[in-house]
Short mmCIF file of C-alpha atoms and ligand atoms in Angstrom, two decimals:
data_model
loop_
_atom_site.label_atom_id
_atom_site.label_comp_id
_atom_site.label_asym_id
_atom_site.label_seq_id
_atom_site.Cartn_x
_atom_site.Cartn_y
_atom_site.Cartn_z
CA UNK A 1 16.94 85.28 -41.10
CA UNK A 2 18.45 84.85 -37.62
CA UNK A 3 19.17 88.58 -37.49
CA UNK A 4 15.52 89.29 -38.27
CA UNK A 5 14.46 86.85 -35.56
CA UNK A 6 16.86 88.42 -33.07
CA UNK A 7 15.44 91.87 -33.79
CA UNK A 8 11.86 90.65 -33.44
CA UNK A 9 12.77 89.09 -30.10
CA UNK A 10 14.37 92.32 -28.93
CA UNK A 11 11.29 94.23 -29.97
CA UNK A 12 9.05 91.62 -28.40
CA UNK A 13 7.24 91.24 -31.70
CA UNK A 14 8.40 87.63 -32.07
CA UNK A 15 5.39 85.32 -31.94
CA UNK A 16 6.00 82.41 -29.58
CA UNK A 17 4.34 79.02 -29.29
CA UNK A 18 4.66 76.41 -26.55
CA UNK A 19 3.74 72.80 -27.38
CA UNK A 20 2.74 70.82 -24.27
CA UNK A 21 0.94 72.70 -21.48
CA UNK A 22 2.12 70.58 -18.56
CA UNK A 23 4.12 71.62 -15.50
CA UNK A 24 6.93 72.75 -17.84
CA UNK A 25 5.11 74.28 -20.81
CA UNK A 26 2.24 76.09 -19.13
CA UNK A 27 4.33 78.26 -16.77
CA UNK A 28 6.74 79.11 -19.61
CA UNK A 29 3.87 80.10 -21.94
CA UNK A 30 2.38 82.33 -19.22
CA UNK A 31 5.74 83.94 -18.47
CA UNK A 32 6.47 84.82 -22.09
CA UNK A 33 2.95 86.23 -22.47
CA UNK A 34 3.41 88.21 -19.25
CA UNK A 35 6.74 89.50 -20.65
CA UNK A 36 4.80 90.94 -23.60
CA UNK A 37 5.11 88.25 -26.29
CA UNK A 38 2.10 87.01 -28.26
CA UNK A 39 2.12 83.37 -27.20
CA UNK A 40 0.11 80.39 -28.40
CA UNK A 41 -0.17 77.36 -26.14
CA UNK A 42 -0.78 74.01 -27.83
CA UNK A 43 -1.96 70.87 -26.11
CA UNK A 44 -3.80 67.77 -27.32
CA UNK A 45 -6.01 67.86 -24.23
CA UNK A 46 -9.00 70.00 -25.22
CA UNK A 47 -10.20 70.24 -21.61
CA UNK A 48 -6.84 71.56 -20.47
CA UNK A 49 -6.84 74.09 -23.36
CA UNK A 50 -10.36 75.25 -22.46
CA UNK A 51 -9.46 75.65 -18.78
CA UNK A 52 -6.44 77.83 -19.55
CA UNK A 53 -8.39 79.91 -22.10
CA UNK A 54 -10.88 80.54 -19.30
CA UNK A 55 -8.08 81.66 -17.00
CA UNK A 56 -8.21 78.50 -14.89
CA UNK A 57 -5.06 76.67 -13.71
CA UNK A 58 -5.33 73.00 -14.76
CA UNK A 59 -2.24 71.90 -12.82
CA UNK A 60 -2.81 69.94 -9.62
CA UNK A 61 -0.98 70.77 -6.46
CA UNK A 62 0.13 73.92 -4.76
CA UNK A 63 1.98 76.06 -7.32
CA UNK A 64 2.48 79.53 -5.81
CA UNK A 65 1.29 82.39 -8.07
CA UNK A 66 0.55 80.15 -11.09
CA UNK A 67 -3.24 80.42 -10.79
CA UNK A 68 -3.17 84.21 -10.56
CA UNK A 69 -0.62 84.45 -13.39
CA UNK A 70 -2.97 82.50 -15.68
CA UNK A 71 -5.97 84.55 -14.52
CA UNK A 72 -4.08 87.80 -15.20
CA UNK A 73 -2.48 86.89 -18.51
CA UNK A 74 -5.55 85.53 -20.32
CA UNK A 75 -7.49 88.87 -20.38
CA UNK A 76 -4.48 90.52 -22.04
CA UNK A 77 -5.08 88.08 -24.92
CA UNK A 78 -1.33 87.63 -25.23
CA UNK A 79 -1.79 83.94 -24.36
CA UNK A 80 -4.24 81.90 -26.40
CA UNK A 81 -4.34 78.12 -26.29
CA UNK A 82 -5.43 75.66 -28.92
CA UNK A 83 -5.35 71.98 -29.80
CA UNK A 84 -4.61 72.81 -33.42
CA UNK A 85 -1.04 73.10 -34.71
CA UNK A 86 -2.28 74.93 -37.82
CA UNK A 87 -2.36 78.13 -35.73
CA UNK A 88 1.43 77.98 -35.50
CA UNK A 89 2.12 78.67 -39.21
CA UNK A 90 3.12 82.22 -38.37
CA UNK A 91 5.12 81.70 -35.17
CA UNK A 92 8.78 82.64 -34.93
CA UNK A 93 9.82 80.55 -31.90
CA UNK A 94 8.28 77.23 -30.87
CA UNK A 95 9.14 75.62 -27.51
CA UNK A 96 8.46 71.90 -27.18
CA UNK A 97 7.74 70.67 -23.66
CA UNK A 98 6.17 67.24 -24.15
CA UNK A 99 6.89 64.23 -21.97
CA UNK A 100 9.84 61.98 -22.88
CA UNK A 101 9.21 58.84 -20.79
CA UNK A 102 11.61 55.96 -20.28
CA UNK A 103 10.14 52.47 -20.65
CA UNK A 104 10.64 50.26 -17.57
CA UNK A 105 11.22 47.18 -19.74
CA UNK A 106 14.40 48.33 -21.48
CA UNK A 107 15.10 51.69 -19.82
CA UNK A 108 15.05 53.37 -23.23
CA UNK A 109 13.23 56.59 -24.11
CA UNK A 110 9.88 56.55 -25.87
CA UNK A 111 9.63 59.56 -28.20
CA UNK A 112 6.15 59.13 -29.63
CA UNK A 113 4.90 62.44 -28.20
CA UNK A 114 8.08 64.23 -29.31
CA UNK A 115 7.99 62.78 -32.82
CA UNK A 116 4.35 63.64 -33.40
CA UNK A 117 4.92 67.19 -32.20
CA UNK A 118 7.94 67.52 -34.52
CA UNK A 119 6.06 66.08 -37.50
CA UNK A 120 3.09 68.37 -36.96
CA UNK A 121 5.37 71.39 -36.52
CA UNK A 122 7.64 70.55 -39.45
CA UNK A 123 4.67 70.56 -41.77
CA UNK A 124 3.57 74.09 -40.90
CA UNK A 125 6.52 76.11 -39.57
CA UNK A 126 7.42 79.22 -41.48
CA UNK A 127 10.83 79.85 -43.05
CA UNK A 128 13.40 80.77 -40.38
CA UNK A 129 11.44 79.54 -37.37
CA UNK A 130 13.41 78.56 -34.25
CA UNK A 131 12.35 75.30 -32.57
CA UNK A 132 13.60 74.84 -28.98
CA UNK A 133 13.17 71.52 -27.17
CA UNK A 134 12.77 71.96 -23.40
CA UNK A 135 11.95 68.31 -22.72
CA UNK A 136 14.75 66.20 -21.24
CA UNK A 137 16.44 64.12 -23.96
CA UNK A 138 18.85 61.21 -24.21
CA UNK A 139 22.05 62.87 -25.46
CA UNK A 140 22.24 62.79 -29.31
CA UNK A 141 18.47 62.98 -29.67
CA UNK A 142 18.68 66.50 -31.12
CA UNK A 143 20.93 65.20 -33.94
CA UNK A 144 19.42 61.74 -34.36
CA UNK A 145 15.70 62.48 -33.95
CA UNK A 146 14.77 66.17 -33.74
CA UNK A 147 16.69 67.55 -36.72
CA UNK A 148 15.99 64.67 -39.16
CA UNK A 149 12.27 64.65 -38.26
CA UNK A 150 11.95 68.41 -38.75
CA UNK A 151 13.95 68.33 -42.03
CA UNK A 152 11.77 65.55 -43.40
CA UNK A 153 8.49 67.16 -42.36
CA UNK A 154 9.47 70.64 -43.56
CA UNK A 155 11.34 69.60 -46.70
CA UNK A 156 14.07 72.01 -45.68
CA UNK A 157 17.48 71.89 -44.01
CA UNK A 158 18.38 72.90 -40.48
CA UNK A 159 20.21 76.22 -40.47
CA UNK A 160 18.48 77.24 -43.69
CA UNK A 161 14.73 76.55 -43.44
CA UNK A 162 14.63 76.50 -39.64
CA UNK A 163 16.86 76.66 -36.57
CA UNK A 164 16.98 74.37 -33.52
CA UNK A 165 17.99 74.62 -29.87
CA UNK A 166 17.77 72.62 -26.66
CA UNK A 167 17.12 74.42 -23.38
CA UNK A 168 16.39 71.69 -20.79
CA UNK A 169 13.85 72.57 -18.14
CA UNK A 170 14.87 72.69 -14.46
CA UNK A 171 11.42 72.93 -12.90
CA UNK A 172 10.39 71.38 -9.61
CA UNK A 173 6.82 70.70 -8.59
CA UNK A 174 5.82 73.20 -5.93
CA UNK A 175 8.07 75.94 -7.25
CA UNK A 176 7.53 75.92 -11.01
CA UNK A 177 7.52 79.70 -11.55
CA UNK A 178 10.29 80.35 -9.01
CA UNK A 179 12.63 77.82 -10.61
CA UNK A 180 12.00 79.05 -14.16
CA UNK A 181 12.65 82.63 -13.08
CA UNK A 182 15.62 82.14 -10.79
CA UNK A 183 17.53 79.01 -11.79
CA UNK A 184 20.37 79.15 -14.29
CA UNK A 185 19.68 77.47 -17.63
CA UNK A 186 21.85 75.67 -20.15
CA UNK A 187 21.08 77.16 -23.56
CA UNK A 188 22.15 74.74 -26.29
CA UNK A 189 22.12 76.13 -29.83
CA UNK A 190 22.71 74.44 -33.19
CA UNK A 191 25.49 77.02 -33.53
CA UNK A 192 26.72 79.98 -31.55
CA UNK A 193 24.42 82.47 -33.30
CA UNK A 194 21.39 80.34 -32.48
CA UNK A 195 22.53 79.93 -28.86
CA UNK A 196 22.96 83.70 -28.60
CA UNK A 197 19.50 84.28 -30.09
CA UNK A 198 18.05 81.84 -27.56
CA UNK A 199 19.82 83.68 -24.75
CA UNK A 200 18.18 86.94 -25.83
CA UNK A 201 14.81 85.19 -25.78
CA UNK A 202 15.15 83.58 -22.34
CA UNK A 203 16.51 86.80 -20.83
CA UNK A 204 12.90 87.98 -20.91
CA UNK A 205 11.80 85.42 -18.32
CA UNK A 206 14.97 84.06 -16.66
CA UNK A 207 16.94 86.07 -14.10
CA UNK A 208 19.38 83.19 -13.55
CA UNK A 209 22.54 82.71 -15.59
CA UNK A 210 22.05 81.62 -19.19
CA UNK A 211 24.98 79.39 -20.13
CA UNK A 212 25.16 79.09 -23.92
CA UNK A 213 26.64 75.91 -25.35
CA UNK A 214 26.09 73.30 -28.09
CA UNK A 215 23.18 70.87 -28.41
CA UNK A 216 24.98 67.77 -27.17
CA UNK A 217 26.43 69.45 -24.11
CA UNK A 218 22.99 70.73 -23.16
CA UNK A 219 21.54 67.22 -23.46
CA UNK A 220 24.35 65.69 -21.39
CA UNK A 221 24.30 68.36 -18.65
CA UNK A 222 20.60 67.95 -17.90
CA UNK A 223 20.66 64.15 -17.72
CA UNK A 224 24.03 64.07 -15.91
CA UNK A 225 22.93 66.51 -13.19
CA UNK A 226 20.05 64.21 -12.28
CA UNK A 227 22.05 61.00 -12.69
CA UNK A 228 24.59 62.56 -10.32
CA UNK A 229 21.89 63.09 -7.72
CA UNK A 230 20.60 59.53 -8.14
CA UNK A 231 24.13 58.15 -7.58
CA UNK A 232 24.57 60.38 -4.53
CA UNK A 233 21.32 59.11 -3.02
CA UNK A 234 22.27 55.50 -3.82
CA UNK A 235 25.58 56.01 -2.00
CA UNK A 236 23.69 57.17 1.10
CA UNK A 237 21.33 54.19 0.84
CA UNK A 238 24.26 51.78 0.48
CA UNK A 239 26.12 53.20 3.50
CA UNK A 240 22.85 52.96 5.46
CA UNK A 241 22.65 49.23 4.76
CA UNK A 242 26.32 48.75 5.59
CA UNK A 243 25.76 50.54 8.92
CA UNK A 244 22.78 48.30 9.69
CA UNK A 245 24.82 45.12 9.35
CA UNK A 246 27.94 46.53 11.04
CA UNK A 247 26.03 47.90 14.01
CA UNK A 248 26.55 51.54 13.00
CA UNK A 249 24.34 54.61 12.69
CA UNK A 250 24.30 56.14 9.21
CA UNK A 251 22.81 59.42 10.46
CA UNK A 252 25.70 60.01 12.82
CA UNK A 253 28.15 58.80 10.14
CA UNK A 254 26.65 61.17 7.55
CA UNK A 255 26.87 64.15 9.89
CA UNK A 256 30.58 63.54 10.53
CA UNK A 257 31.42 62.60 6.93
CA UNK A 258 29.94 65.92 5.80
CA UNK A 259 32.33 67.75 8.11
CA UNK A 260 35.09 66.54 5.85
CA UNK A 261 35.81 69.16 3.15
CA UNK A 262 34.13 68.53 -0.20
CA UNK A 263 31.81 65.84 1.12
CA UNK A 264 28.05 66.12 0.81
CA UNK A 265 26.51 62.76 1.64
CA UNK A 266 22.79 62.93 0.95
CA UNK A 267 20.00 61.28 2.93
CA UNK A 268 19.16 57.57 2.95
CA UNK A 269 15.47 56.86 2.57
CA UNK A 270 12.64 54.65 1.41
CA UNK A 271 13.52 55.12 -2.25
CA UNK A 272 13.70 57.66 -5.07
CA UNK A 273 10.59 58.87 -6.87
CA UNK A 274 9.47 61.80 -8.94
CA UNK A 275 9.30 62.86 -12.55
CA UNK A 276 12.99 63.13 -13.29
CA UNK A 277 15.53 61.49 -10.99
CA UNK A 278 14.42 57.89 -11.71
CA UNK A 279 14.27 58.55 -15.47
CA UNK A 280 17.16 60.85 -16.39
CA UNK A 281 20.01 58.47 -15.48
CA UNK A 282 18.69 56.03 -18.11
CA UNK A 283 18.42 58.83 -20.68
CA UNK A 284 22.05 59.80 -20.05
CA UNK A 285 23.43 56.36 -20.91
CA UNK A 286 20.82 55.27 -23.49
CA UNK A 287 22.72 56.20 -26.65
CA UNK A 288 26.15 55.25 -25.30
CA UNK A 289 25.18 51.65 -24.58
CA UNK A 290 26.54 50.16 -27.83
CA UNK A 291 30.02 51.47 -27.13
CA UNK A 292 30.19 51.83 -23.37
CA UNK A 293 28.50 49.72 -20.72
CA UNK A 294 27.73 52.10 -17.85
CA UNK A 295 28.17 50.46 -14.43
CA UNK A 296 27.81 53.05 -11.66
CA UNK A 297 24.60 54.61 -12.98
CA UNK A 298 22.60 51.38 -13.46
CA UNK A 299 23.90 50.07 -10.12
CA UNK A 300 22.74 53.25 -8.37
CA UNK A 301 19.31 52.87 -9.97
CA UNK A 302 19.20 49.28 -8.70
CA UNK A 303 20.13 50.29 -5.12
CA UNK A 304 17.51 53.03 -5.03
CA UNK A 305 14.78 50.91 -6.59
CA UNK A 306 15.44 48.20 -3.98
CA UNK A 307 14.91 50.50 -0.98
CA UNK A 308 11.16 49.86 -0.64
CA UNK A 309 11.88 46.11 -0.48
CA UNK A 310 14.59 46.76 2.12
CA UNK A 311 12.11 48.69 4.27
CA UNK A 312 9.61 45.84 3.90
CA UNK A 313 12.27 43.42 5.19
CA UNK A 314 12.98 45.66 8.18
CA UNK A 315 9.23 45.59 8.89
CA UNK A 316 9.05 41.80 8.69
CA UNK A 317 11.97 41.37 11.13
CA UNK A 318 10.59 43.92 13.60
CA UNK A 319 7.16 42.26 13.65
CA UNK A 320 8.80 38.86 14.12
CA UNK A 321 10.49 40.16 17.29
CA UNK A 322 6.98 40.70 18.62
CA UNK A 323 5.84 37.26 17.47
CA UNK A 324 3.64 38.83 14.80
CA UNK A 325 3.53 37.19 11.39
CA UNK A 326 3.38 39.61 8.48
CA UNK A 327 0.40 37.73 7.04
CA UNK A 328 -1.68 38.44 10.15
CA UNK A 329 -0.56 42.03 10.58
CA UNK A 330 -2.39 45.35 10.17
CA UNK A 331 -0.02 47.92 8.70
CA UNK A 332 -0.29 51.73 8.56
CA UNK A 333 1.81 53.52 5.90
CA UNK A 334 2.54 57.18 6.58
CA UNK A 335 3.44 59.11 3.41
CA UNK A 336 2.38 58.40 -0.17
CA UNK A 337 3.73 61.41 -2.16
CA UNK A 338 7.19 60.96 -3.76
CA UNK A 339 8.51 63.95 -1.84
CA UNK A 340 7.93 65.56 1.54
CA UNK A 341 5.29 68.33 1.78
CA UNK A 342 4.14 67.66 -1.78
CA UNK A 343 1.02 66.08 -3.29
CA UNK A 344 3.00 64.84 -6.29
CA UNK A 345 2.79 61.05 -6.43
CA UNK A 346 4.64 60.39 -9.70
CA UNK A 347 6.74 57.24 -9.50
CA UNK A 348 6.46 57.29 -5.69
CA UNK A 349 8.49 54.63 -3.82
CA UNK A 350 5.49 54.31 -1.48
CA UNK A 351 3.55 52.60 -4.27
CA UNK A 352 6.40 50.12 -4.75
CA UNK A 353 6.32 49.39 -1.02
CA UNK A 354 2.53 48.99 -1.04
CA UNK A 355 2.68 46.66 -4.06
CA UNK A 356 5.21 44.49 -2.22
CA UNK A 357 2.88 44.12 0.80
CA UNK A 358 -0.32 43.68 -1.23
CA UNK A 359 -1.73 40.25 -0.36
CA UNK A 360 1.07 39.64 2.17
CA UNK A 361 -0.60 41.35 5.17
CA UNK A 362 -3.99 41.28 6.90
CA UNK A 363 -4.66 44.95 6.16
CA UNK A 364 -2.77 47.99 4.90
CA UNK A 365 -3.97 51.57 5.32
CA UNK A 366 -2.30 54.66 3.84
CA UNK A 367 -2.15 58.20 5.23
CA UNK A 368 -0.83 61.30 3.49
CA UNK A 369 -1.81 64.84 4.57
CA UNK A 370 -1.08 66.22 1.08
CA UNK A 371 -2.61 63.56 -1.18
CA UNK A 372 -6.43 63.92 -1.34
CA UNK A 373 -7.11 60.16 -1.47
CA UNK A 374 -5.19 59.55 1.76
CA UNK A 375 -6.02 62.55 3.93
CA UNK A 376 -8.16 60.45 6.36
CA UNK A 377 -8.16 60.74 10.14
CA UNK A 378 -4.82 59.46 11.43
CA UNK A 379 -6.53 57.74 14.38
CA UNK A 380 -8.56 55.56 12.01
CA UNK A 381 -5.45 54.66 10.04
CA UNK A 382 -3.44 53.70 13.12
CA UNK A 383 -6.04 52.15 15.46
CA UNK A 384 -5.36 48.47 16.08
CA UNK A 385 -2.31 48.29 13.80
CA UNK A 386 0.73 46.13 14.37
CA UNK A 387 3.18 48.49 12.69
CA UNK A 388 3.49 52.03 11.38
CA UNK A 389 5.87 52.53 8.44
CA UNK A 390 6.96 56.13 7.84
CA UNK A 391 7.95 56.51 4.16
CA UNK A 392 7.80 60.31 3.65
CA UNK A 393 8.95 63.04 6.02
CA UNK A 394 5.89 65.31 5.69
CA UNK A 395 6.11 68.25 8.14
CA UNK A 396 2.92 67.29 10.09
CA UNK A 397 4.50 63.97 11.08
CA UNK A 398 7.17 65.77 13.11
CA UNK A 399 4.43 67.21 15.32
CA UNK A 400 2.81 63.88 16.31
CA UNK A 401 2.62 62.60 19.88
CA UNK A 402 4.22 59.17 19.42
CA UNK A 403 3.46 58.03 22.94
CA UNK A 404 -0.23 58.59 22.26
CA UNK A 405 0.05 57.01 18.81
CA UNK A 406 1.63 53.85 20.17
CA UNK A 407 -1.26 53.57 22.68
CA UNK A 408 -3.66 53.18 19.74
CA UNK A 409 -1.68 50.31 18.24
CA UNK A 410 -2.22 46.58 18.75
CA UNK A 411 1.55 45.91 18.47
CA UNK A 412 4.00 48.77 19.19
CA UNK A 413 6.24 48.66 16.07
CA UNK A 414 7.36 51.75 14.17
CA UNK A 415 9.63 51.61 11.11
CA UNK A 416 11.06 55.05 10.34
CA UNK A 417 12.56 55.21 6.82
CA UNK A 418 13.02 59.00 6.78
CA UNK A 419 14.25 59.89 10.28
CA UNK A 420 11.03 61.56 11.40
CA UNK A 421 10.99 60.25 14.96
CA UNK A 422 12.99 62.14 17.60
CA UNK A 423 16.32 60.45 18.25
CA UNK A 424 15.66 60.34 21.98
CA UNK A 425 12.24 58.67 21.67
CA UNK A 426 12.05 55.73 24.10
CA UNK A 427 8.76 53.92 24.67
CA UNK A 428 8.68 50.93 27.01
CA UNK A 429 8.05 47.71 25.09
CA UNK A 430 7.93 49.44 21.69
CA UNK A 431 10.13 48.46 18.75
CA UNK A 432 11.34 51.53 16.88
CA UNK A 433 13.62 50.79 13.94
CA UNK A 434 15.27 53.61 12.01
CA UNK A 435 16.63 52.90 8.52
CA UNK A 436 20.42 52.85 8.65
CA UNK A 437 20.67 52.28 12.37
CA UNK A 438 21.69 48.75 13.38
CA UNK A 439 18.55 46.89 14.36
CA UNK A 440 18.38 49.34 17.21
CA UNK A 441 15.32 47.74 18.62
CA UNK A 442 14.62 50.10 21.50
CA UNK A 443 12.99 48.15 24.29
N1 LIG B 1 15.70 61.70 -2.02
C1 LIG B 1 16.37 60.88 -1.11
N2 LIG B 1 17.47 61.36 -0.47
C2 LIG B 1 17.94 62.63 -0.72
C3 LIG B 1 17.25 63.43 -1.66
C4 LIG B 1 16.13 62.95 -2.29
O1 LIG B 1 15.97 59.74 -0.87
O2 LIG B 1 18.92 63.03 -0.10
C5 LIG B 1 14.53 61.17 -2.71
C6 LIG B 1 13.27 61.98 -2.45
O3 LIG B 1 12.58 61.45 -1.34
C7 LIG B 1 12.48 61.80 -3.74
C8 LIG B 1 13.56 61.64 -4.80
O4 LIG B 1 14.76 61.29 -4.10
O5 LIG B 1 11.70 60.62 -3.70
C9 LIG B 1 13.81 62.89 -5.62
O6 LIG B 1 13.99 63.95 -4.73
P1 LIG B 1 14.70 65.34 -5.22
O7 LIG B 1 15.00 66.12 -3.99
O8 LIG B 1 15.79 65.04 -6.16
O9 LIG B 1 13.51 66.14 -5.94
P2 LIG B 1 13.07 66.12 -7.46
O10 LIG B 1 12.83 64.75 -7.96
O11 LIG B 1 11.97 67.09 -7.60
O12 LIG B 1 14.38 66.65 -8.21
C10 LIG B 1 14.43 67.97 -8.64
C11 LIG B 1 15.42 67.97 -9.76
N3 LIG B 1 15.32 69.24 -10.41
C12 LIG B 1 15.15 69.25 -11.75
O13 LIG B 1 15.14 68.25 -12.43
C13 LIG B 1 15.00 70.59 -12.32
C14 LIG B 1 16.83 67.78 -9.25
O14 LIG B 1 17.75 68.04 -10.33
C15 LIG B 1 17.14 68.72 -8.14
O15 LIG B 1 18.44 68.43 -7.64
C16 LIG B 1 16.13 68.51 -7.02
O16 LIG B 1 14.83 68.81 -7.57
C17 LIG B 1 16.43 69.48 -5.88
O17 LIG B 1 17.60 69.86 -5.74
O18 LIG B 1 15.51 69.80 -5.15
#
């Protein structure tokens, strides 16, 4: 059966389906269709399905070339979308790209979307179909959830009635198509033959290296690579706070540390947001927790999650130096997206910061040049404020005339949590505090 599948992939006759038309599934479905495969996109959201079938890109934000790819691929009729799984009875390869959220209460994954997709698929897949999960999983999920659910729903055994693989996505908002095409991928197969078959499939859309391995390794690599980044960022945030109390400057420290071979200290900041870094560390350790109590990874999460509160404390102290009580202050927040030069607001630390100040200040206004709700005139946001708090290093903020900006303010306090302000900025009477630099209140 696998040989037949391999041949149909090589001949591009294999019929492909992608379940979940989000920022992972939709680009992949378009790319396989563009590569010549008959592809069915499945999503529960009928509006999203209708938009794509009409050649319209339903994904928010600036995704280079995605809109034209959808517009070009739909007329070829090689990509058709539906809300109905029944259309997948004849597909050879099914990619699953549904969300796998982690619950804030216990930091454990919630697989409702994954399970329902697996149950629906198991009931209709044809003999010998290959199911590949692209969603990020807590290691052991392929063995403990995916395979048993498919076996039960299909009344067949893995390796006989169907095959499974795990090829974790490595997309990034703002460069979905570029990342899928150019980044290397870990291709986890149930066995080597399956992994090799998957490699032959992905070769049609991925120019990056395809590293074949087993299911568990693929699950661990994806979650570990993001947990690693979270720990790196937490280290930078911790050194920043040490520098503040010791009278140091983390930005100078970081520059010199990184001159030491093999060091790559990342950037301190106002916190860690986005669709994967805050979540994946918890997925990595979820199924190990009964036998091993992770320490570094949860501690890193705690340091990063506490950064918005740390910035709020810096604000309170800086206002106090000007005799301004937080409760009577007008605050301007610059930057709402989770990432610079992006409109993506998922899990943004800015919201955590705003929630902390809600009800604690006289007024709070938000500006973000990329997020439609907060694109207002900067003058209106800043006029008569007692403090500006810079939470995201959007490119337009580096162009601002800070002398002019301070002239609009009622109290001249600027808290810079992303090192946007020029290092040599001195404004008479203003308080400019940079995260990670010892209370350097510049008079
Ligand atoms: N952040 C810092 N300091 C840093 C880097 C990031 O505070 O030095 C913050 C950002 O402000 C943001 C959050 O962390 O709030 C996440 O930033 P990110 O640069 O990690 O961007 P993401 O969340 O889009 O991460 C993605 C991930 N890619 C995939 O999951 C496929 C991650 O693995 C990549 O390392 C990262 O992009 C990247 O390298 O750009």
